[in-house]
Amino acid sequence: MKPHLIIFAILIAGYIVYNLFFQTEDDKTNTAFNIIYASIIFAYISFMGYSLLKKMRK
């Protein structure tokens, strides 16, 4: 489970760094990127939960 948490921490850090330093000038593009990146983060949370439940079943 530790590698999953490390990858999750990297995803969160990347999201924060992007929003602090690398935002685009266009608000629509920036909003679209934020939505897509947040969707990837939530999908990874779902994957972590699924893999945890799978490990608990065994």
mmCIF file of the N, C-alpha and C atoms, coordinates in Angstrom:
data_MODEL
# 
_entry.id   MODEL 
# 
loop_
_atom_site.group_PDB 
_atom_site.id 
_atom_site.type_symbol 
_atom_site.label_atom_id 
_atom_site.label_alt_id 
_atom_site.label_comp_id 
_atom_site.label_asym_id 
_atom_site.label_entity_id 
_atom_site.label_seq_id 
_atom_site.pdbx_PDB_ins_code 
_atom_site.Cartn_x 
_atom_site.Cartn_y 
_atom_site.Cartn_z 
_atom_site.occupancy 
_atom_site.B_iso_or_equiv 
_atom_site.pdbx_formal_charge 
_atom_site.auth_seq_id 
_atom_site.auth_comp_id 
_atom_site.auth_asym_id 
_atom_site.auth_atom_id 
_atom_site.pdbx_PDB_model_num 
ATOM 1   N N  . MET A 1 1  ? 0.826   -1.197  0.000   1.00 0.00 ? 1  MET A N  1 
ATOM 2   C CA . MET A 1 1  ? 0.000   0.000   0.000   1.00 0.00 ? 1  MET A CA 1 
ATOM 3   C C  . MET A 1 1  ? 0.870   1.261   0.000   1.00 0.00 ? 1  MET A C  1 
ATOM 4   N N  . LYS A 1 2  ? 2.103   1.132   0.455   1.00 0.00 ? 2  LYS A N  1 
ATOM 5   C CA . LYS A 1 2  ? 2.973   2.303   0.531   1.00 0.00 ? 2  LYS A CA 1 
ATOM 6   C C  . LYS A 1 2  ? 3.268   2.916   -0.838  1.00 0.00 ? 2  LYS A C  1 
ATOM 7   N N  . PRO A 1 3  ? 3.519   2.129   -1.894  1.00 0.00 ? 3  PRO A N  1 
ATOM 8   C CA . PRO A 1 3  ? 3.744   2.749   -3.208  1.00 0.00 ? 3  PRO A CA 1 
ATOM 9   C C  . PRO A 1 3  ? 2.530   3.528   -3.706  1.00 0.00 ? 3  PRO A C  1 
ATOM 10  N N  . HIS A 1 4  ? 1.323   3.043   -3.376  1.00 0.00 ? 4  HIS A N  1 
ATOM 11  C CA . HIS A 1 4  ? 0.118   3.759   -3.776  1.00 0.00 ? 4  HIS A CA 1 
ATOM 12  C C  . HIS A 1 4  ? 0.051   5.135   -3.110  1.00 0.00 ? 4  HIS A C  1 
ATOM 13  N N  . LEU A 1 5  ? 0.422   5.190   -1.853  1.00 0.00 ? 5  LEU A N  1 
ATOM 14  C CA . LEU A 1 5  ? 0.383   6.469   -1.145  1.00 0.00 ? 5  LEU A CA 1 
ATOM 15  C C  . LEU A 1 5  ? 1.444   7.433   -1.653  1.00 0.00 ? 5  LEU A C  1 
ATOM 16  N N  . ILE A 1 6  ? 2.591   6.908   -2.059  1.00 0.00 ? 6  ILE A N  1 
ATOM 17  C CA . ILE A 1 6  ? 3.641   7.758   -2.612  1.00 0.00 ? 6  ILE A CA 1 
ATOM 18  C C  . ILE A 1 6  ? 3.193   8.354   -3.935  1.00 0.00 ? 6  ILE A C  1 
ATOM 19  N N  . ILE A 1 7  ? 2.596   7.532   -4.794  1.00 0.00 ? 7  ILE A N  1 
ATOM 20  C CA . ILE A 1 7  ? 2.091   8.036   -6.075  1.00 0.00 ? 7  ILE A CA 1 
ATOM 21  C C  . ILE A 1 7  ? 0.990   9.055   -5.844  1.00 0.00 ? 7  ILE A C  1 
ATOM 22  N N  . PHE A 1 8  ? 0.107   8.792   -4.886  1.00 0.00 ? 8  PHE A N  1 
ATOM 23  C CA . PHE A 1 8  ? -0.969  9.734   -4.563  1.00 0.00 ? 8  PHE A CA 1 
ATOM 24  C C  . PHE A 1 8  ? -0.393  11.063  -4.073  1.00 0.00 ? 8  PHE A C  1 
ATOM 25  N N  . ALA A 1 9  ? 0.636   11.010  -3.238  1.00 0.00 ? 9  ALA A N  1 
ATOM 26  C CA . ALA A 1 9  ? 1.269   12.236  -2.750  1.00 0.00 ? 9  ALA A CA 1 
ATOM 27  C C  . ALA A 1 9  ? 1.907   13.020  -3.900  1.00 0.00 ? 9  ALA A C  1 
ATOM 28  N N  . ILE A 1 10 ? 2.500   12.316  -4.855  1.00 0.00 ? 10 ILE A N  1 
ATOM 29  C CA . ILE A 1 10 ? 3.091   12.985  -6.018  1.00 0.00 ? 10 ILE A CA 1 
ATOM 30  C C  . ILE A 1 10 ? 2.012   13.649  -6.860  1.00 0.00 ? 10 ILE A C  1 
ATOM 31  N N  . LEU A 1 11 ? 0.870   12.967  -7.041  1.00 0.00 ? 11 LEU A N  1 
ATOM 32  C CA . LEU A 1 11 ? -0.234  13.564  -7.791  1.00 0.00 ? 11 LEU A CA 1 
ATOM 33  C C  . LEU A 1 11 ? -0.748  14.831  -7.115  1.00 0.00 ? 11 LEU A C  1 
ATOM 34  N N  . ILE A 1 12 ? -0.920  14.785  -5.803  1.00 0.00 ? 12 ILE A N  1 
ATOM 35  C CA . ILE A 1 12 ? -1.402  15.955  -5.063  1.00 0.00 ? 12 ILE A CA 1 
ATOM 36  C C  . ILE A 1 12 ? -0.379  17.089  -5.133  1.00 0.00 ? 12 ILE A C  1 
ATOM 37  N N  . ALA A 1 13 ? 0.901   16.767  -4.966  1.00 0.00 ? 13 ALA A N  1 
ATOM 38  C CA . ALA A 1 13 ? 1.945   17.788  -5.046  1.00 0.00 ? 13 ALA A CA 1 
ATOM 39  C C  . ALA A 1 13 ? 1.986   18.415  -6.440  1.00 0.00 ? 13 ALA A C  1 
ATOM 40  N N  . GLY A 1 14 ? 1.830   17.599  -7.480  1.00 0.00 ? 14 GLY A N  1 
ATOM 41  C CA . GLY A 1 14 ? 1.797   18.127  -8.838  1.00 0.00 ? 14 GLY A CA 1 
ATOM 42  C C  . GLY A 1 14 ? 0.626   19.062  -9.060  1.00 0.00 ? 14 GLY A C  1 
ATOM 43  N N  . TYR A 1 15 ? -0.514  18.721  -8.500  1.00 0.00 ? 15 TYR A N  1 
ATOM 44  C CA . TYR A 1 15 ? -1.705  19.580  -8.612  1.00 0.00 ? 15 TYR A CA 1 
ATOM 45  C C  . TYR A 1 15 ? -1.475  20.924  -7.919  1.00 0.00 ? 15 TYR A C  1 
ATOM 46  N N  . ILE A 1 16 ? -0.901  20.887  -6.747  1.00 0.00 ? 16 ILE A N  1 
ATOM 47  C CA . ILE A 1 16 ? -0.639  22.125  -6.001  1.00 0.00 ? 16 ILE A CA 1 
ATOM 48  C C  . ILE A 1 16 ? 0.405   22.979  -6.711  1.00 0.00 ? 16 ILE A C  1 
ATOM 49  N N  . VAL A 1 17 ? 1.470   22.348  -7.185  1.00 0.00 ? 17 VAL A N  1 
ATOM 50  C CA . VAL A 1 17 ? 2.522   23.090  -7.883  1.00 0.00 ? 17 VAL A CA 1 
ATOM 51  C C  . VAL A 1 17 ? 1.981   23.729  -9.154  1.00 0.00 ? 17 VAL A C  1 
ATOM 52  N N  . TYR A 1 18 ? 1.150   22.993  -9.892  1.00 0.00 ? 18 TYR A N  1 
ATOM 53  C CA . TYR A 1 18 ? 0.571   23.573  -11.106 1.00 0.00 ? 18 TYR A CA 1 
ATOM 54  C C  . TYR A 1 18 ? -0.268  24.806  -10.776 1.00 0.00 ? 18 TYR A C  1 
ATOM 55  N N  . ASN A 1 19 ? -1.111  24.685  -9.763  1.00 0.00 ? 19 ASN A N  1 
ATOM 56  C CA . ASN A 1 19 ? -1.996  25.804  -9.436  1.00 0.00 ? 19 ASN A CA 1 
ATOM 57  C C  . ASN A 1 19 ? -1.254  26.995  -8.844  1.00 0.00 ? 19 ASN A C  1 
ATOM 58  N N  . LEU A 1 20 ? -0.109  26.779  -8.252  1.00 0.00 ? 20 LEU A N  1 
ATOM 59  C CA . LEU A 1 20 ? 0.652   27.895  -7.701  1.00 0.00 ? 20 LEU A CA 1 
ATOM 60  C C  . LEU A 1 20 ? 1.548   28.570  -8.732  1.00 0.00 ? 20 LEU A C  1 
ATOM 61  N N  . PHE A 1 21 ? 2.171   27.787  -9.625  1.00 0.00 ? 21 PHE A N  1 
ATOM 62  C CA . PHE A 1 21 ? 3.213   28.342  -10.482 1.00 0.00 ? 21 PHE A CA 1 
ATOM 63  C C  . PHE A 1 21 ? 2.951   28.277  -11.982 1.00 0.00 ? 21 PHE A C  1 
ATOM 64  N N  . PHE A 1 22 ? 2.222   27.291  -12.470 1.00 0.00 ? 22 PHE A N  1 
ATOM 65  C CA . PHE A 1 22 ? 2.148   27.052  -13.912 1.00 0.00 ? 22 PHE A CA 1 
ATOM 66  C C  . PHE A 1 22 ? 0.760   27.238  -14.509 1.00 0.00 ? 22 PHE A C  1 
ATOM 67  N N  . GLN A 1 23 ? -0.068  28.078  -13.932 1.00 0.00 ? 23 GLN A N  1 
ATOM 68  C CA . GLN A 1 23 ? -1.398  28.289  -14.487 1.00 0.00 ? 23 GLN A CA 1 
ATOM 69  C C  . GLN A 1 23 ? -1.310  28.965  -15.851 1.00 0.00 ? 23 GLN A C  1 
ATOM 70  N N  . THR A 1 24 ? -2.273  28.623  -16.713 1.00 0.00 ? 24 THR A N  1 
ATOM 71  C CA . THR A 1 24 ? -2.323  29.249  -18.024 1.00 0.00 ? 24 THR A CA 1 
ATOM 72  C C  . THR A 1 24 ? -3.052  30.582  -17.931 1.00 0.00 ? 24 THR A C  1 
ATOM 73  N N  . GLU A 1 25 ? -2.861  31.415  -18.927 1.00 0.00 ? 25 GLU A N  1 
ATOM 74  C CA . GLU A 1 25 ? -3.509  32.730  -18.953 1.00 0.00 ? 25 GLU A CA 1 
ATOM 75  C C  . GLU A 1 25 ? -5.005  32.607  -19.196 1.00 0.00 ? 25 GLU A C  1 
ATOM 76  N N  . ASP A 1 26 ? -5.392  31.635  -20.014 1.00 0.00 ? 26 ASP A N  1 
ATOM 77  C CA . ASP A 1 26 ? -6.798  31.453  -20.363 1.00 0.00 ? 26 ASP A CA 1 
ATOM 78  C C  . ASP A 1 26 ? -7.533  30.733  -19.229 1.00 0.00 ? 26 ASP A C  1 
ATOM 79  N N  . ASP A 1 27 ? -8.605  31.345  -18.753 1.00 0.00 ? 27 ASP A N  1 
ATOM 80  C CA . ASP A 1 27 ? -9.352  30.754  -17.639 1.00 0.00 ? 27 ASP A CA 1 
ATOM 81  C C  . ASP A 1 27 ? -10.037 29.452  -18.029 1.00 0.00 ? 27 ASP A C  1 
ATOM 82  N N  . LYS A 1 28 ? -10.543 29.363  -19.252 1.00 0.00 ? 28 LYS A N  1 
ATOM 83  C CA . LYS A 1 28 ? -11.237 28.145  -19.680 1.00 0.00 ? 28 LYS A CA 1 
ATOM 84  C C  . LYS A 1 28 ? -10.267 26.964  -19.750 1.00 0.00 ? 28 LYS A C  1 
ATOM 85  N N  . THR A 1 29 ? -9.093  27.188  -20.295 1.00 0.00 ? 29 THR A N  1 
ATOM 86  C CA . THR A 1 29 ? -8.096  26.124  -20.376 1.00 0.00 ? 29 THR A CA 1 
ATOM 87  C C  . THR A 1 29 ? -7.636  25.711  -18.984 1.00 0.00 ? 29 THR A C  1 
ATOM 88  N N  . ASN A 1 30 ? -7.436  26.675  -18.122 1.00 0.00 ? 30 ASN A N  1 
ATOM 89  C CA . ASN A 1 30 ? -7.009  26.394  -16.756 1.00 0.00 ? 30 ASN A CA 1 
ATOM 90  C C  . ASN A 1 30 ? -8.076  25.592  -16.007 1.00 0.00 ? 30 ASN A C  1 
ATOM 91  N N  . THR A 1 31 ? -9.324  25.964  -16.169 1.00 0.00 ? 31 THR A N  1 
ATOM 92  C CA . THR A 1 31 ? -10.412 25.244  -15.514 1.00 0.00 ? 31 THR A CA 1 
ATOM 93  C C  . THR A 1 31 ? -10.525 23.824  -16.054 1.00 0.00 ? 31 THR A C  1 
ATOM 94  N N  . ALA A 1 32 ? -10.388 23.665  -17.365 1.00 0.00 ? 32 ALA A N  1 
ATOM 95  C CA . ALA A 1 32 ? -10.449 22.330  -17.964 1.00 0.00 ? 32 ALA A CA 1 
ATOM 96  C C  . ALA A 1 32 ? -9.316  21.452  -17.439 1.00 0.00 ? 32 ALA A C  1 
ATOM 97  N N  . PHE A 1 33 ? -8.117  22.017  -17.365 1.00 0.00 ? 33 PHE A N  1 
ATOM 98  C CA . PHE A 1 33 ? -6.987  21.238  -16.849 1.00 0.00 ? 33 PHE A CA 1 
ATOM 99  C C  . PHE A 1 33 ? -7.214  20.857  -15.394 1.00 0.00 ? 33 PHE A C  1 
ATOM 100 N N  . ASN A 1 34 ? -7.723  21.770  -14.585 1.00 0.00 ? 34 ASN A N  1 
ATOM 101 C CA . ASN A 1 34 ? -7.991  21.463  -13.176 1.00 0.00 ? 34 ASN A CA 1 
ATOM 102 C C  . ASN A 1 34 ? -9.028  20.357  -13.036 1.00 0.00 ? 34 ASN A C  1 
ATOM 103 N N  . ILE A 1 35 ? -10.067 20.389  -13.858 1.00 0.00 ? 35 ILE A N  1 
ATOM 104 C CA . ILE A 1 35 ? -11.107 19.361  -13.800 1.00 0.00 ? 35 ILE A CA 1 
ATOM 105 C C  . ILE A 1 35 ? -10.537 18.009  -14.199 1.00 0.00 ? 35 ILE A C  1 
ATOM 106 N N  . ILE A 1 36 ? -9.749  17.975  -15.269 1.00 0.00 ? 36 ILE A N  1 
ATOM 107 C CA . ILE A 1 36 ? -9.172  16.712  -15.735 1.00 0.00 ? 36 ILE A CA 1 
ATOM 108 C C  . ILE A 1 36 ? -8.194  16.152  -14.701 1.00 0.00 ? 36 ILE A C  1 
ATOM 109 N N  . TYR A 1 37 ? -7.346  17.012  -14.147 1.00 0.00 ? 37 TYR A N  1 
ATOM 110 C CA . TYR A 1 37 ? -6.362  16.563  -13.154 1.00 0.00 ? 37 TYR A CA 1 
ATOM 111 C C  . TYR A 1 37 ? -7.066  16.058  -11.893 1.00 0.00 ? 37 TYR A C  1 
ATOM 112 N N  . ALA A 1 38 ? -8.105  16.765  -11.450 1.00 0.00 ? 38 ALA A N  1 
ATOM 113 C CA . ALA A 1 38 ? -8.851  16.320  -10.267 1.00 0.00 ? 38 ALA A CA 1 
ATOM 114 C C  . ALA A 1 38 ? -9.552  14.997  -10.543 1.00 0.00 ? 38 ALA A C  1 
ATOM 115 N N  . SER A 1 39 ? -10.041 14.801  -11.757 1.00 0.00 ? 39 SER A N  1 
ATOM 116 C CA . SER A 1 39 ? -10.673 13.529  -12.110 1.00 0.00 ? 39 SER A CA 1 
ATOM 117 C C  . SER A 1 39 ? -9.673  12.389  -12.051 1.00 0.00 ? 39 SER A C  1 
ATOM 118 N N  . ILE A 1 40 ? -8.455  12.639  -12.492 1.00 0.00 ? 40 ILE A N  1 
ATOM 119 C CA . ILE A 1 40 ? -7.401  11.613  -12.416 1.00 0.00 ? 40 ILE A CA 1 
ATOM 120 C C  . ILE A 1 40 ? -7.096  11.280  -10.961 1.00 0.00 ? 40 ILE A C  1 
ATOM 121 N N  . ILE A 1 41 ? -7.033  12.301  -10.123 1.00 0.00 ? 41 ILE A N  1 
ATOM 122 C CA . ILE A 1 41 ? -6.768  12.071  -8.689  1.00 0.00 ? 41 ILE A CA 1 
ATOM 123 C C  . ILE A 1 41 ? -7.886  11.254  -8.056  1.00 0.00 ? 41 ILE A C  1 
ATOM 124 N N  . PHE A 1 42 ? -9.144  11.594  -8.348  1.00 0.00 ? 42 PHE A N  1 
ATOM 125 C CA . PHE A 1 42 ? -10.256 10.836  -7.779  1.00 0.00 ? 42 PHE A CA 1 
ATOM 126 C C  . PHE A 1 42 ? -10.314 9.419   -8.327  1.00 0.00 ? 42 PHE A C  1 
ATOM 127 N N  . ALA A 1 43 ? -9.948  9.233   -9.592  1.00 0.00 ? 43 ALA A N  1 
ATOM 128 C CA . ALA A 1 43 ? -9.896  7.883   -10.150 1.00 0.00 ? 43 ALA A CA 1 
ATOM 129 C C  . ALA A 1 43 ? -8.817  7.059   -9.449  1.00 0.00 ? 43 ALA A C  1 
ATOM 130 N N  . TYR A 1 44 ? -7.702  7.698   -9.120  1.00 0.00 ? 44 TYR A N  1 
ATOM 131 C CA . TYR A 1 44 ? -6.637  6.980   -8.409  1.00 0.00 ? 44 TYR A CA 1 
ATOM 132 C C  . TYR A 1 44 ? -7.073  6.629   -6.986  1.00 0.00 ? 44 TYR A C  1 
ATOM 133 N N  . ILE A 1 45 ? -7.838  7.515   -6.353  1.00 0.00 ? 45 ILE A N  1 
ATOM 134 C CA . ILE A 1 45 ? -8.391  7.198   -5.031  1.00 0.00 ? 45 ILE A CA 1 
ATOM 135 C C  . ILE A 1 45 ? -9.296  5.967   -5.130  1.00 0.00 ? 45 ILE A C  1 
ATOM 136 N N  . SER A 1 46 ? -10.113 5.915   -6.172  1.00 0.00 ? 46 SER A N  1 
ATOM 137 C CA . SER A 1 46 ? -10.979 4.748   -6.377  1.00 0.00 ? 46 SER A CA 1 
ATOM 138 C C  . SER A 1 46 ? -10.173 3.486   -6.589  1.00 0.00 ? 46 SER A C  1 
ATOM 139 N N  . PHE A 1 47 ? -9.107  3.585   -7.371  1.00 0.00 ? 47 PHE A N  1 
ATOM 140 C CA . PHE A 1 47 ? -8.237  2.434   -7.597  1.00 0.00 ? 47 PHE A CA 1 
ATOM 141 C C  . PHE A 1 47 ? -7.601  1.963   -6.293  1.00 0.00 ? 47 PHE A C  1 
ATOM 142 N N  . MET A 1 48 ? -7.156  2.914   -5.458  1.00 0.00 ? 48 MET A N  1 
ATOM 143 C CA . MET A 1 48 ? -6.554  2.536   -4.177  1.00 0.00 ? 48 MET A CA 1 
ATOM 144 C C  . MET A 1 48 ? -7.576  1.827   -3.297  1.00 0.00 ? 48 MET A C  1 
ATOM 145 N N  . GLY A 1 49 ? -8.806  2.329   -3.260  1.00 0.00 ? 49 GLY A N  1 
ATOM 146 C CA . GLY A 1 49 ? -9.848  1.683   -2.469  1.00 0.00 ? 49 GLY A CA 1 
ATOM 147 C C  . GLY A 1 49 ? -10.177 0.290   -2.971  1.00 0.00 ? 49 GLY A C  1 
ATOM 148 N N  . TYR A 1 50 ? -10.243 0.148   -4.287  1.00 0.00 ? 50 TYR A N  1 
ATOM 149 C CA . TYR A 1 50 ? -10.517 -1.164  -4.876  1.00 0.00 ? 50 TYR A CA 1 
ATOM 150 C C  . TYR A 1 50 ? -9.408  -2.152  -4.552  1.00 0.00 ? 50 TYR A C  1 
ATOM 151 N N  . SER A 1 51 ? -8.169  -1.723  -4.690  1.00 0.00 ? 51 SER A N  1 
ATOM 152 C CA . SER A 1 51 ? -7.056  -2.637  -4.413  1.00 0.00 ? 51 SER A CA 1 
ATOM 153 C C  . SER A 1 51 ? -7.000  -2.984  -2.919  1.00 0.00 ? 51 SER A C  1 
ATOM 154 N N  . LEU A 1 52 ? -7.344  -2.038  -2.050  1.00 0.00 ? 52 LEU A N  1 
ATOM 155 C CA . LEU A 1 52 ? -7.376  -2.322  -0.617  1.00 0.00 ? 52 LEU A CA 1 
ATOM 156 C C  . LEU A 1 52 ? -8.463  -3.341  -0.287  1.00 0.00 ? 52 LEU A C  1 
ATOM 157 N N  . LEU A 1 53 ? -9.648  -3.182  -0.867  1.00 0.00 ? 53 LEU A N  1 
ATOM 158 C CA . LEU A 1 53 ? -10.720 -4.144  -0.635  1.00 0.00 ? 53 LEU A CA 1 
ATOM 159 C C  . LEU A 1 53 ? -10.363 -5.516  -1.183  1.00 0.00 ? 53 LEU A C  1 
ATOM 160 N N  . LYS A 1 54 ? -9.684  -5.533  -2.316  1.00 0.00 ? 54 LYS A N  1 
ATOM 161 C CA . LYS A 1 54 ? -9.249  -6.799  -2.895  1.00 0.00 ? 54 LYS A CA 1 
ATOM 162 C C  . LYS A 1 54 ? -8.254  -7.516  -1.979  1.00 0.00 ? 54 LYS A C  1 
ATOM 163 N N  . LYS A 1 55 ? -7.329  -6.739  -1.368  1.00 0.00 ? 55 LYS A N  1 
ATOM 164 C CA . LYS A 1 55 ? -6.359  -7.328  -0.442  1.00 0.00 ? 55 LYS A CA 1 
ATOM 165 C C  . LYS A 1 55 ? -7.038  -7.808  0.840   1.00 0.00 ? 55 LYS A C  1 
ATOM 166 N N  . MET A 1 56 ? -8.052  -7.080  1.296   1.00 0.00 ? 56 MET A N  1 
ATOM 167 C CA . MET A 1 56 ? -8.745  -7.477  2.522   1.00 0.00 ? 56 MET A CA 1 
ATOM 168 C C  . MET A 1 56 ? -9.554  -8.751  2.331   1.00 0.00 ? 56 MET A C  1 
ATOM 169 N N  . ARG A 1 57 ? -10.016 -8.994  1.109   1.00 0.00 ? 57 ARG A N  1 
ATOM 170 C CA . ARG A 1 57 ? -10.821 -10.181 0.838   1.00 0.00 ? 57 ARG A CA 1 
ATOM 171 C C  . ARG A 1 57 ? -9.973  -11.442 0.954   1.00 0.00 ? 57 ARG A C  1 
ATOM 172 N N  . LYS A 1 58 ? -8.707  -11.349 0.590   1.00 0.00 ? 58 LYS A N  1 
ATOM 173 C CA . LYS A 1 58 ? -7.841  -12.540 0.608   1.00 0.00 ? 58 LYS A CA 1 
ATOM 174 C C  . LYS A 1 58 ? -7.414  -12.916 2.000   1.00 0.00 ? 58 LYS A C  1 
# 
